[in-house]
Amino acid sequence: MKVLETAAVINLPDRRVAVCGDWHGQSGWARLVLRGLSRIAPDVSTVIHAGDWSMNLSKSDEICAAFGIERVLVVPGNHDYPALSNVLNAHPGVAVRESRSTWLLPRPFRIGVGGRTVLALSGATSVDRYWRLPKEWSSDETIRDEDVAAAISGGPADIMVTHESPSDTPVRAVRHILRTNPLGFPRESIVESAASRVRVRQVWDAVNPKLAFHGHMHAPGGGTTPDGRRLISLGCNGQEGNVAIVDLRDLSVEVPSLRELRAHEAETEK
């Protein structure tokens, strides 16, 4: 994998950004989302991606260029790590640009955007890892105690973007999945996943962001803690709630529906 540049600091002037959930390498879905976004929010030029990105770089660059996206800041998900571990381990603690538009963020990493601080905490436990071949899984996906300590040491953040959900989530759709285990993942996976979510919760509580996003669960929805912190679980490719538009001025969030995204797609094809 070619490294074009690295950055210890990223500060952006954007007033609005998009935060997207899992795309799983689906370029058709990325095109649908970014085409719709270009019509709904033409001022948005930065996407923060909450992981399980896995895109073909030349294709993603082409799609981003077509629809006015200057950069995608990827918070790697568990399924990204087998392919990305080598480059991230070779450049610890810094963001890595691997294509015209794609940046990979280490764990943890803080972004300055629109006068706000965004904490990125990548990784998650692969609940299906016992069903995978060794080369399809990497231990680098695991959020470790030292990652938690490093994330907390940076102090408060306005926004937090993770791949993994925190434990004791206020998002009803996520609680339902965790309670029912609809895909029948083995007990070992469930225990490891719970420990991973506890670590995310430790960071979430300590840095106290008013707004947080995660992917991974494929369970779009939102919730608010008793102390007023908002948490948004992003849908994956093909689902509602895959993209959210954040106004950095007041931290308001707009989540366009699939119908809105596809309507804008249809308009451009007339």
PDB file of C-alpha atoms in Angstrom:
ATOM      1  CA  MET A   1       0.000   0.000   0.000  1.00  0.00           C
ATOM      2  CA  LYS A   2       1.415   3.355  -1.035  1.00  0.00           C
ATOM      3  CA  VAL A   3       1.712   6.112   1.583  1.00  0.00           C
ATOM      4  CA  LEU A   4       1.400   9.573   0.035  1.00  0.00           C
ATOM      5  CA  GLU A   5       1.854  11.609   3.220  1.00  0.00           C
ATOM      6  CA  THR A   6       1.349  11.537   6.983  1.00  0.00           C
ATOM      7  CA  ALA A   7       0.021  14.126   9.404  1.00  0.00           C
ATOM      8  CA  ALA A   8       0.304  14.411  13.164  1.00  0.00           C
ATOM      9  CA  VAL A   9      -2.367  17.117  13.185  1.00  0.00           C
ATOM     10  CA  ILE A  10      -5.467  17.676  11.068  1.00  0.00           C
ATOM     11  CA  ASN A  11      -7.319  20.988  11.419  1.00  0.00           C
ATOM     12  CA  LEU A  12     -10.147  21.812   9.035  1.00  0.00           C
ATOM     13  CA  PRO A  13     -12.278  24.954   8.637  1.00  0.00           C
ATOM     14  CA  ASP A  14     -15.449  23.091   7.553  1.00  0.00           C
ATOM     15  CA  ARG A  15     -18.736  24.234   9.032  1.00  0.00           C
ATOM     16  CA  ARG A  16     -20.475  20.961   8.227  1.00  0.00           C
ATOM     17  CA  VAL A  17     -19.209  17.412   7.770  1.00  0.00           C
ATOM     18  CA  ALA A  18     -20.792  14.066   6.958  1.00  0.00           C
ATOM     19  CA  VAL A  19     -20.329  11.017   9.170  1.00  0.00           C
ATOM     20  CA  CYS A  20     -20.942   7.664   7.463  1.00  0.00           C
ATOM     21  CA  GLY A  21     -21.305   4.097   8.680  1.00  0.00           C
ATOM     22  CA  ASP A  22     -20.037   0.835   7.174  1.00  0.00           C
ATOM     23  CA  TRP A  23     -19.727   0.624   3.365  1.00  0.00           C
ATOM     24  CA  HIS A  24     -17.984  -2.783   3.149  1.00  0.00           C
ATOM     25  CA  GLY A  25     -16.261  -1.838  -0.085  1.00  0.00           C
ATOM     26  CA  GLN A  26     -19.514  -1.289  -2.003  1.00  0.00           C
ATOM     27  CA  SER A  27     -18.709   1.400  -4.568  1.00  0.00           C
ATOM     28  CA  GLY A  28     -22.274   1.500  -5.867  1.00  0.00           C
ATOM     29  CA  TRP A  29     -23.521   2.350  -2.407  1.00  0.00           C
ATOM     30  CA  ALA A  30     -20.792   4.974  -1.914  1.00  0.00           C
ATOM     31  CA  ARG A  31     -21.837   6.571  -5.194  1.00  0.00           C
ATOM     32  CA  LEU A  32     -25.502   6.652  -4.150  1.00  0.00           C
ATOM     33  CA  VAL A  33     -24.682   8.238  -0.787  1.00  0.00           C
ATOM     34  CA  LEU A  34     -22.238  10.835  -2.069  1.00  0.00           C
ATOM     35  CA  ARG A  35     -24.383  11.739  -5.046  1.00  0.00           C
ATOM     36  CA  GLY A  36     -27.340  12.340  -2.736  1.00  0.00           C
ATOM     37  CA  LEU A  37     -25.146  14.207  -0.274  1.00  0.00           C
ATOM     38  CA  SER A  38     -23.871  16.507  -3.037  1.00  0.00           C
ATOM     39  CA  ARG A  39     -27.434  17.673  -3.632  1.00  0.00           C
ATOM     40  CA  ILE A  40     -28.670  17.728  -0.032  1.00  0.00           C
ATOM     41  CA  ALA A  41     -25.536  19.340   1.419  1.00  0.00           C
ATOM     42  CA  PRO A  42     -23.328  20.698  -1.390  1.00  0.00           C
ATOM     43  CA  ASP A  43     -21.152  22.552   1.128  1.00  0.00           C
ATOM     44  CA  VAL A  44     -19.950  19.291   2.683  1.00  0.00           C
ATOM     45  CA  SER A  45     -16.475  18.330   1.448  1.00  0.00           C
ATOM     46  CA  THR A  46     -15.299  16.115   4.327  1.00  0.00           C
ATOM     47  CA  VAL A  47     -16.574  12.665   5.250  1.00  0.00           C
ATOM     48  CA  ILE A  48     -15.621  11.034   8.530  1.00  0.00           C
ATOM     49  CA  HIS A  49     -16.124   7.321   8.005  1.00  0.00           C
ATOM     50  CA  ALA A  50     -16.845   5.129  11.035  1.00  0.00           C
ATOM     51  CA  GLY A  51     -15.138   2.027   9.674  1.00  0.00           C
ATOM     52  CA  ASP A  52     -15.550  -1.155   7.672  1.00  0.00           C
ATOM     53  CA  TRP A  53     -14.597   1.036   4.749  1.00  0.00           C
ATOM     54  CA  SER A  54     -12.681  -1.488   2.581  1.00  0.00           C
ATOM     55  CA  MET A  55     -13.063   0.582  -0.582  1.00  0.00           C
ATOM     56  CA  ASN A  56     -11.105   0.244  -3.815  1.00  0.00           C
ATOM     57  CA  LEU A  57      -9.003   3.403  -3.647  1.00  0.00           C
ATOM     58  CA  SER A  58      -9.090   4.387  -7.301  1.00  0.00           C
ATOM     59  CA  LYS A  59     -12.844   3.876  -7.404  1.00  0.00           C
ATOM     60  CA  SER A  60     -13.455   5.804  -4.191  1.00  0.00           C
ATOM     61  CA  ASP A  61     -11.250   8.664  -5.400  1.00  0.00           C
ATOM     62  CA  GLU A  62     -13.265   8.785  -8.612  1.00  0.00           C
ATOM     63  CA  ILE A  63     -16.567   8.885  -6.730  1.00  0.00           C
ATOM     64  CA  CYS A  64     -15.353  11.520  -4.272  1.00  0.00           C
ATOM     65  CA  ALA A  65     -14.064  13.745  -7.076  1.00  0.00           C
ATOM     66  CA  ALA A  66     -17.346  13.439  -8.955  1.00  0.00           C
ATOM     67  CA  PHE A  67     -19.373  14.669  -5.996  1.00  0.00           C
ATOM     68  CA  GLY A  68     -17.178  17.304  -4.385  1.00  0.00           C
ATOM     69  CA  ILE A  69     -15.706  15.300  -1.507  1.00  0.00           C
ATOM     70  CA  GLU A  70     -12.148  16.446  -0.834  1.00  0.00           C
ATOM     71  CA  ARG A  71     -11.286  13.948   1.886  1.00  0.00           C
ATOM     72  CA  VAL A  72     -12.534  10.843   3.658  1.00  0.00           C
ATOM     73  CA  LEU A  73     -11.105  10.414   7.141  1.00  0.00           C
ATOM     74  CA  VAL A  74     -11.415   6.697   7.895  1.00  0.00           C
ATOM     75  CA  VAL A  75     -11.763   5.480  11.487  1.00  0.00           C
ATOM     76  CA  PRO A  76     -10.907   1.840  10.689  1.00  0.00           C
ATOM     77  CA  GLY A  77     -13.371  -0.860  11.654  1.00  0.00           C
ATOM     78  CA  ASN A  78     -12.581  -4.426  12.655  1.00  0.00           C
ATOM     79  CA  HIS A  79     -12.850  -5.746   9.102  1.00  0.00           C
ATOM     80  CA  ASP A  80     -10.452  -3.075   7.810  1.00  0.00           C
ATOM     81  CA  TYR A  81      -7.514  -4.206   9.923  1.00  0.00           C
ATOM     82  CA  PRO A  82      -6.264  -7.271   8.048  1.00  0.00           C
ATOM     83  CA  ALA A  83      -5.522  -5.014   5.065  1.00  0.00           C
ATOM     84  CA  LEU A  84      -4.425  -1.891   6.955  1.00  0.00           C
ATOM     85  CA  SER A  85      -2.414  -3.191   9.904  1.00  0.00           C
ATOM     86  CA  ASN A  86       0.982  -3.011   8.197  1.00  0.00           C
ATOM     87  CA  VAL A  87       0.682   0.613   7.111  1.00  0.00           C
ATOM     88  CA  LEU A  88      -0.810   1.796  10.409  1.00  0.00           C
ATOM     89  CA  ASN A  89       1.828  -0.045  12.444  1.00  0.00           C
ATOM     90  CA  ALA A  90       4.574   1.432  10.264  1.00  0.00           C
ATOM     91  CA  HIS A  91       3.333   4.978  10.992  1.00  0.00           C
ATOM     92  CA  PRO A  92       2.147   4.964  14.613  1.00  0.00           C
ATOM     93  CA  GLY A  93       0.239   7.918  15.981  1.00  0.00           C
ATOM     94  CA  VAL A  94      -0.191   9.789  12.700  1.00  0.00           C
ATOM     95  CA  ALA A  95      -2.863   9.974  10.035  1.00  0.00           C
ATOM     96  CA  VAL A  96      -1.840   8.340   6.771  1.00  0.00           C
ATOM     97  CA  ARG A  97      -3.022   9.487   3.342  1.00  0.00           C
ATOM     98  CA  GLU A  98      -3.149   6.504   1.016  1.00  0.00           C
ATOM     99  CA  SER A  99      -4.908   8.070  -1.974  1.00  0.00           C
ATOM    100  CA  ARG A 100      -6.059  11.437  -3.295  1.00  0.00           C
ATOM    101  CA  SER A 101      -8.972  11.554  -0.876  1.00  0.00           C
ATOM    102  CA  THR A 102      -8.479   8.758   1.676  1.00  0.00           C
ATOM    103  CA  TRP A 103      -6.861   9.220   5.087  1.00  0.00           C
ATOM    104  CA  LEU A 104      -6.494   6.424   7.659  1.00  0.00           C
ATOM    105  CA  LEU A 105      -6.629   7.488  11.308  1.00  0.00           C
ATOM    106  CA  PRO A 106      -4.674   5.757  14.081  1.00  0.00           C
ATOM    107  CA  ARG A 107      -6.144   4.786  17.451  1.00  0.00           C
ATOM    108  CA  PRO A 108      -6.782   7.233  19.019  1.00  0.00           C
ATOM    109  CA  PHE A 109      -6.626  10.426  16.955  1.00  0.00           C
ATOM    110  CA  ARG A 110      -8.060  13.917  17.396  1.00  0.00           C
ATOM    111  CA  ILE A 111      -9.266  16.065  14.518  1.00  0.00           C
ATOM    112  CA  GLY A 112      -9.904  19.785  14.699  1.00  0.00           C
ATOM    113  CA  VAL A 113     -12.843  20.778  12.516  1.00  0.00           C
ATOM    114  CA  GLY A 114     -14.939  23.928  12.562  1.00  0.00           C
ATOM    115  CA  GLY A 115     -13.551  24.879  15.956  1.00  0.00           C
ATOM    116  CA  ARG A 116     -14.587  21.525  17.450  1.00  0.00           C
ATOM    117  CA  THR A 117     -12.524  18.584  18.640  1.00  0.00           C
ATOM    118  CA  VAL A 118     -13.420  15.186  17.205  1.00  0.00           C
ATOM    119  CA  LEU A 119     -11.997  12.098  18.892  1.00  0.00           C
ATOM    120  CA  ALA A 120     -11.615   9.062  16.625  1.00  0.00           C
ATOM    121  CA  LEU A 121     -11.284   5.645  18.285  1.00  0.00           C
ATOM    122  CA  SER A 122     -10.974   2.885  15.726  1.00  0.00           C
ATOM    123  CA  GLY A 123     -11.378  -0.863  16.044  1.00  0.00           C
ATOM    124  CA  ALA A 124     -13.937  -3.324  17.386  1.00  0.00           C
ATOM    125  CA  THR A 125     -14.160  -6.988  18.216  1.00  0.00           C
ATOM    126  CA  SER A 126     -15.083  -9.228  15.282  1.00  0.00           C
ATOM    127  CA  VAL A 127     -17.933 -11.300  16.670  1.00  0.00           C
ATOM    128  CA  ASP A 128     -17.564 -13.582  13.658  1.00  0.00           C
ATOM    129  CA  ARG A 129     -13.796 -14.105  14.002  1.00  0.00           C
ATOM    130  CA  TYR A 130     -14.173 -17.745  15.065  1.00  0.00           C
ATOM    131  CA  TRP A 131     -15.852 -18.348  11.726  1.00  0.00           C
ATOM    132  CA  ARG A 132     -13.063 -16.690   9.730  1.00  0.00           C
ATOM    133  CA  LEU A 133      -9.771 -17.906   8.304  1.00  0.00           C
ATOM    134  CA  PRO A 134      -6.661 -16.576  10.111  1.00  0.00           C
ATOM    135  CA  LYS A 135      -5.776 -14.181   7.273  1.00  0.00           C
ATOM    136  CA  GLU A 136      -9.285 -12.701   7.472  1.00  0.00           C
ATOM    137  CA  TRP A 137      -8.779 -11.406  11.004  1.00  0.00           C
ATOM    138  CA  SER A 138      -6.149  -9.303  12.797  1.00  0.00           C
ATOM    139  CA  SER A 139      -5.611  -8.814  16.527  1.00  0.00           C
ATOM    140  CA  ASP A 140      -4.856  -5.170  15.704  1.00  0.00           C
ATOM    141  CA  GLU A 141      -8.617  -4.628  15.616  1.00  0.00           C
ATOM    142  CA  THR A 142      -8.720  -4.929  19.417  1.00  0.00           C
ATOM    143  CA  ILE A 143      -9.125  -1.776  21.503  1.00  0.00           C
ATOM    144  CA  ARG A 144      -6.604  -2.156  24.315  1.00  0.00           C
ATOM    145  CA  ASP A 145      -6.302  -0.604  27.758  1.00  0.00           C
ATOM    146  CA  GLU A 146      -3.424   1.573  26.551  1.00  0.00           C
ATOM    147  CA  ASP A 147      -5.658   2.923  23.748  1.00  0.00           C
ATOM    148  CA  VAL A 148      -8.262   3.834  26.343  1.00  0.00           C
ATOM    149  CA  ALA A 149      -5.662   5.626  28.465  1.00  0.00           C
ATOM    150  CA  ALA A 150      -4.276   7.527  25.468  1.00  0.00           C
ATOM    151  CA  ALA A 151      -7.739   8.614  24.346  1.00  0.00           C
ATOM    152  CA  ILE A 152      -8.673   9.830  27.817  1.00  0.00           C
ATOM    153  CA  SER A 153      -5.374  11.655  28.354  1.00  0.00           C
ATOM    154  CA  GLY A 154      -6.222  14.061  25.532  1.00  0.00           C
ATOM    155  CA  GLY A 155      -9.028  15.575  27.585  1.00  0.00           C
ATOM    156  CA  PRO A 156     -12.603  16.440  26.597  1.00  0.00           C
ATOM    157  CA  ALA A 157     -13.921  16.234  23.042  1.00  0.00           C
ATOM    158  CA  ASP A 158     -16.995  17.727  21.409  1.00  0.00           C
ATOM    159  CA  ILE A 159     -17.676  14.739  19.143  1.00  0.00           C
ATOM    160  CA  MET A 160     -16.555  11.123  19.273  1.00  0.00           C
ATOM    161  CA  VAL A 161     -16.527   8.738  16.294  1.00  0.00           C
ATOM    162  CA  THR A 162     -15.932   5.039  16.886  1.00  0.00           C
ATOM    163  CA  HIS A 163     -16.593   1.798  15.078  1.00  0.00           C
ATOM    164  CA  GLU A 164     -17.524  -0.101  18.235  1.00  0.00           C
ATOM    165  CA  SER A 165     -20.613   0.732  20.277  1.00  0.00           C
ATOM    166  CA  PRO A 166     -20.185   1.697  23.926  1.00  0.00           C
ATOM    167  CA  SER A 167     -21.644  -0.573  26.571  1.00  0.00           C
ATOM    168  CA  ASP A 168     -24.952   0.349  28.207  1.00  0.00           C
ATOM    169  CA  THR A 169     -25.995   2.090  25.018  1.00  0.00           C
ATOM    170  CA  PRO A 170     -29.102   4.284  24.987  1.00  0.00           C
ATOM    171  CA  VAL A 171     -29.823   3.153  21.393  1.00  0.00           C
ATOM    172  CA  ARG A 172     -32.777   0.769  21.499  1.00  0.00           C
ATOM    173  CA  ALA A 173     -31.971  -0.974  18.206  1.00  0.00           C
ATOM    174  CA  VAL A 174     -28.479  -1.851  19.422  1.00  0.00           C
ATOM    175  CA  ARG A 175     -29.757  -3.068  22.797  1.00  0.00           C
ATOM    176  CA  HIS A 176     -32.148  -5.403  20.952  1.00  0.00           C
ATOM    177  CA  ILE A 177     -29.345  -6.966  18.898  1.00  0.00           C
ATOM    178  CA  LEU A 178     -27.146  -7.427  21.949  1.00  0.00           C
ATOM    179  CA  ARG A 179     -29.997  -8.999  23.885  1.00  0.00           C
ATOM    180  CA  THR A 180     -31.155 -11.408  21.167  1.00  0.00           C
ATOM    181  CA  ASN A 181     -27.902 -12.313  19.302  1.00  0.00           C
ATOM    182  CA  PRO A 182     -29.943 -12.924  16.112  1.00  0.00           C
ATOM    183  CA  LEU A 183     -27.010 -14.372  14.118  1.00  0.00           C
ATOM    184  CA  GLY A 184     -26.066 -16.826  16.836  1.00  0.00           C
ATOM    185  CA  PHE A 185     -22.493 -15.723  17.463  1.00  0.00           C
ATOM    186  CA  PRO A 186     -20.551 -18.033  19.827  1.00  0.00           C
ATOM    187  CA  ARG A 187     -20.254 -17.261  23.516  1.00  0.00           C
ATOM    188  CA  GLU A 188     -16.519 -16.524  23.248  1.00  0.00           C
ATOM    189  CA  SER A 189     -17.268 -13.770  20.740  1.00  0.00           C
ATOM    190  CA  ILE A 190     -20.022 -12.298  22.871  1.00  0.00           C
ATOM    191  CA  VAL A 191     -17.716 -12.085  25.908  1.00  0.00           C
ATOM    192  CA  GLU A 192     -14.923 -10.422  23.904  1.00  0.00           C
ATOM    193  CA  SER A 193     -17.374  -7.997  22.308  1.00  0.00           C
ATOM    194  CA  ALA A 194     -18.742  -6.993  25.696  1.00  0.00           C
ATOM    195  CA  ALA A 195     -15.232  -6.234  26.962  1.00  0.00           C
ATOM    196  CA  SER A 196     -14.560  -4.100  23.869  1.00  0.00           C
ATOM    197  CA  ARG A 197     -17.730  -2.113  24.416  1.00  0.00           C
ATOM    198  CA  VAL A 198     -16.780  -1.465  28.034  1.00  0.00           C
ATOM    199  CA  ARG A 199     -13.521   0.104  26.868  1.00  0.00           C
ATOM    200  CA  VAL A 200     -15.367   2.382  24.460  1.00  0.00           C
ATOM    201  CA  ARG A 201     -17.749   3.339  27.255  1.00  0.00           C
ATOM    202  CA  GLN A 202     -14.810   4.254  29.502  1.00  0.00           C
ATOM    203  CA  VAL A 203     -13.538   6.669  26.866  1.00  0.00           C
ATOM    204  CA  TRP A 204     -17.016   8.021  26.097  1.00  0.00           C
ATOM    205  CA  ASP A 205     -17.679   8.788  29.766  1.00  0.00           C
ATOM    206  CA  ALA A 206     -14.257  10.343  30.336  1.00  0.00           C
ATOM    207  CA  VAL A 207     -14.059  12.670  27.324  1.00  0.00           C
ATOM    208  CA  ASN A 208     -17.776  13.495  27.665  1.00  0.00           C
ATOM    209  CA  PRO A 209     -18.678  14.450  24.072  1.00  0.00           C
ATOM    210  CA  LYS A 210     -22.079  15.988  23.502  1.00  0.00           C
ATOM    211  CA  LEU A 211     -22.392  13.941  20.318  1.00  0.00           C
ATOM    212  CA  ALA A 212     -21.052  10.494  19.375  1.00  0.00           C
ATOM    213  CA  PHE A 213     -21.369   8.148  16.394  1.00  0.00           C
ATOM    214  CA  HIS A 214     -20.556   4.507  15.795  1.00  0.00           C
ATOM    215  CA  GLY A 215     -21.037   1.873  13.107  1.00  0.00           C
ATOM    216  CA  HIS A 216     -20.409  -1.889  13.380  1.00  0.00           C
ATOM    217  CA  MET A 217     -23.816  -2.961  14.678  1.00  0.00           C
ATOM    218  CA  HIS A 218     -25.762  -2.388  11.442  1.00  0.00           C
ATOM    219  CA  ALA A 219     -28.537  -1.025  13.640  1.00  0.00           C
ATOM    220  CA  PRO A 220     -29.490   2.548  12.720  1.00  0.00           C
ATOM    221  CA  GLY A 221     -30.943   4.582  15.545  1.00  0.00           C
ATOM    222  CA  GLY A 222     -30.222   7.114  18.217  1.00  0.00           C
ATOM    223  CA  GLY A 223     -30.505   7.686  21.925  1.00  0.00           C
ATOM    224  CA  THR A 224     -29.666  10.134  24.680  1.00  0.00           C
ATOM    225  CA  THR A 225     -28.097   9.433  28.058  1.00  0.00           C
ATOM    226  CA  PRO A 226     -29.639  10.843  31.261  1.00  0.00           C
ATOM    227  CA  ASP A 227     -26.941  13.533  31.291  1.00  0.00           C
ATOM    228  CA  GLY A 228     -27.861  14.646  27.765  1.00  0.00           C
ATOM    229  CA  ARG A 229     -25.189  13.041  25.577  1.00  0.00           C
ATOM    230  CA  ARG A 230     -26.459  11.981  22.155  1.00  0.00           C
ATOM    231  CA  LEU A 231     -25.354   8.713  20.564  1.00  0.00           C
ATOM    232  CA  ILE A 232     -26.112   7.794  16.944  1.00  0.00           C
ATOM    233  CA  SER A 233     -25.708   4.247  15.656  1.00  0.00           C
ATOM    234  CA  LEU A 234     -25.152   4.451  11.899  1.00  0.00           C
ATOM    235  CA  GLY A 235     -26.646   1.977   9.467  1.00  0.00           C
ATOM    236  CA  CYS A 236     -24.509   0.063   6.987  1.00  0.00           C
ATOM    237  CA  ASN A 237     -24.680  -0.008   3.185  1.00  0.00           C
ATOM    238  CA  GLY A 238     -28.255  -0.641   2.070  1.00  0.00           C
ATOM    239  CA  GLN A 239     -29.781   0.576   5.336  1.00  0.00           C
ATOM    240  CA  GLU A 240     -31.419   3.767   6.504  1.00  0.00           C
ATOM    241  CA  GLY A 241     -29.272   6.065   8.597  1.00  0.00           C
ATOM    242  CA  ASN A 242     -25.947   5.376   6.898  1.00  0.00           C
ATOM    243  CA  VAL A 243     -25.030   9.058   6.646  1.00  0.00           C
ATOM    244  CA  ALA A 244     -25.456  11.955   9.067  1.00  0.00           C
ATOM    245  CA  ILE A 245     -24.732  15.621   8.378  1.00  0.00           C
ATOM    246  CA  VAL A 246     -23.289  17.478  11.369  1.00  0.00           C
ATOM    247  CA  ASP A 247     -23.344  21.246  11.754  1.00  0.00           C
ATOM    248  CA  LEU A 248     -20.244  22.092  13.787  1.00  0.00           C
ATOM    249  CA  ARG A 249     -21.679  25.416  14.864  1.00  0.00           C
ATOM    250  CA  ASP A 250     -24.398  23.963  17.083  1.00  0.00           C
ATOM    251  CA  LEU A 251     -23.818  20.180  16.790  1.00  0.00           C
ATOM    252  CA  SER A 252     -27.202  19.694  15.176  1.00  0.00           C
ATOM    253  CA  VAL A 253     -27.557  16.542  13.086  1.00  0.00           C
ATOM    254  CA  GLU A 254     -29.531  15.811   9.918  1.00  0.00           C
ATOM    255  CA  VAL A 255     -29.966  12.185   8.844  1.00  0.00           C
ATOM    256  CA  PRO A 256     -31.298  12.009   5.269  1.00  0.00           C
ATOM    257  CA  SER A 257     -33.515   9.044   4.495  1.00  0.00           C
ATOM    258  CA  LEU A 258     -32.849   6.507   1.763  1.00  0.00           C
ATOM    259  CA  ARG A 259     -35.748   8.007  -0.145  1.00  0.00           C
ATOM    260  CA  GLU A 260     -34.109  11.437  -0.020  1.00  0.00           C
ATOM    261  CA  LEU A 261     -30.762  10.057  -1.152  1.00  0.00           C
ATOM    262  CA  ARG A 262     -32.311   8.068  -3.989  1.00  0.00           C
ATOM    263  CA  ALA A 263     -34.571  10.910  -5.047  1.00  0.00           C
ATOM    264  CA  HIS A 264     -31.560  13.116  -5.514  1.00  0.00           C
ATOM    265  CA  GLU A 265     -29.834  10.293  -7.392  1.00  0.00           C
ATOM    266  CA  ALA A 266     -32.798   9.961  -9.715  1.00  0.00           C
ATOM    267  CA  GLU A 267     -32.889  13.711 -10.368  1.00  0.00           C
ATOM    268  CA  THR A 268     -29.282  13.727 -11.546  1.00  0.00           C
ATOM    269  CA  GLU A 269     -29.942  10.857 -13.961  1.00  0.00           C
ATOM    270  CA  LYS A 270     -32.884  12.542 -15.753  1.00  0.00           C
TER     271      LYS A 270
END
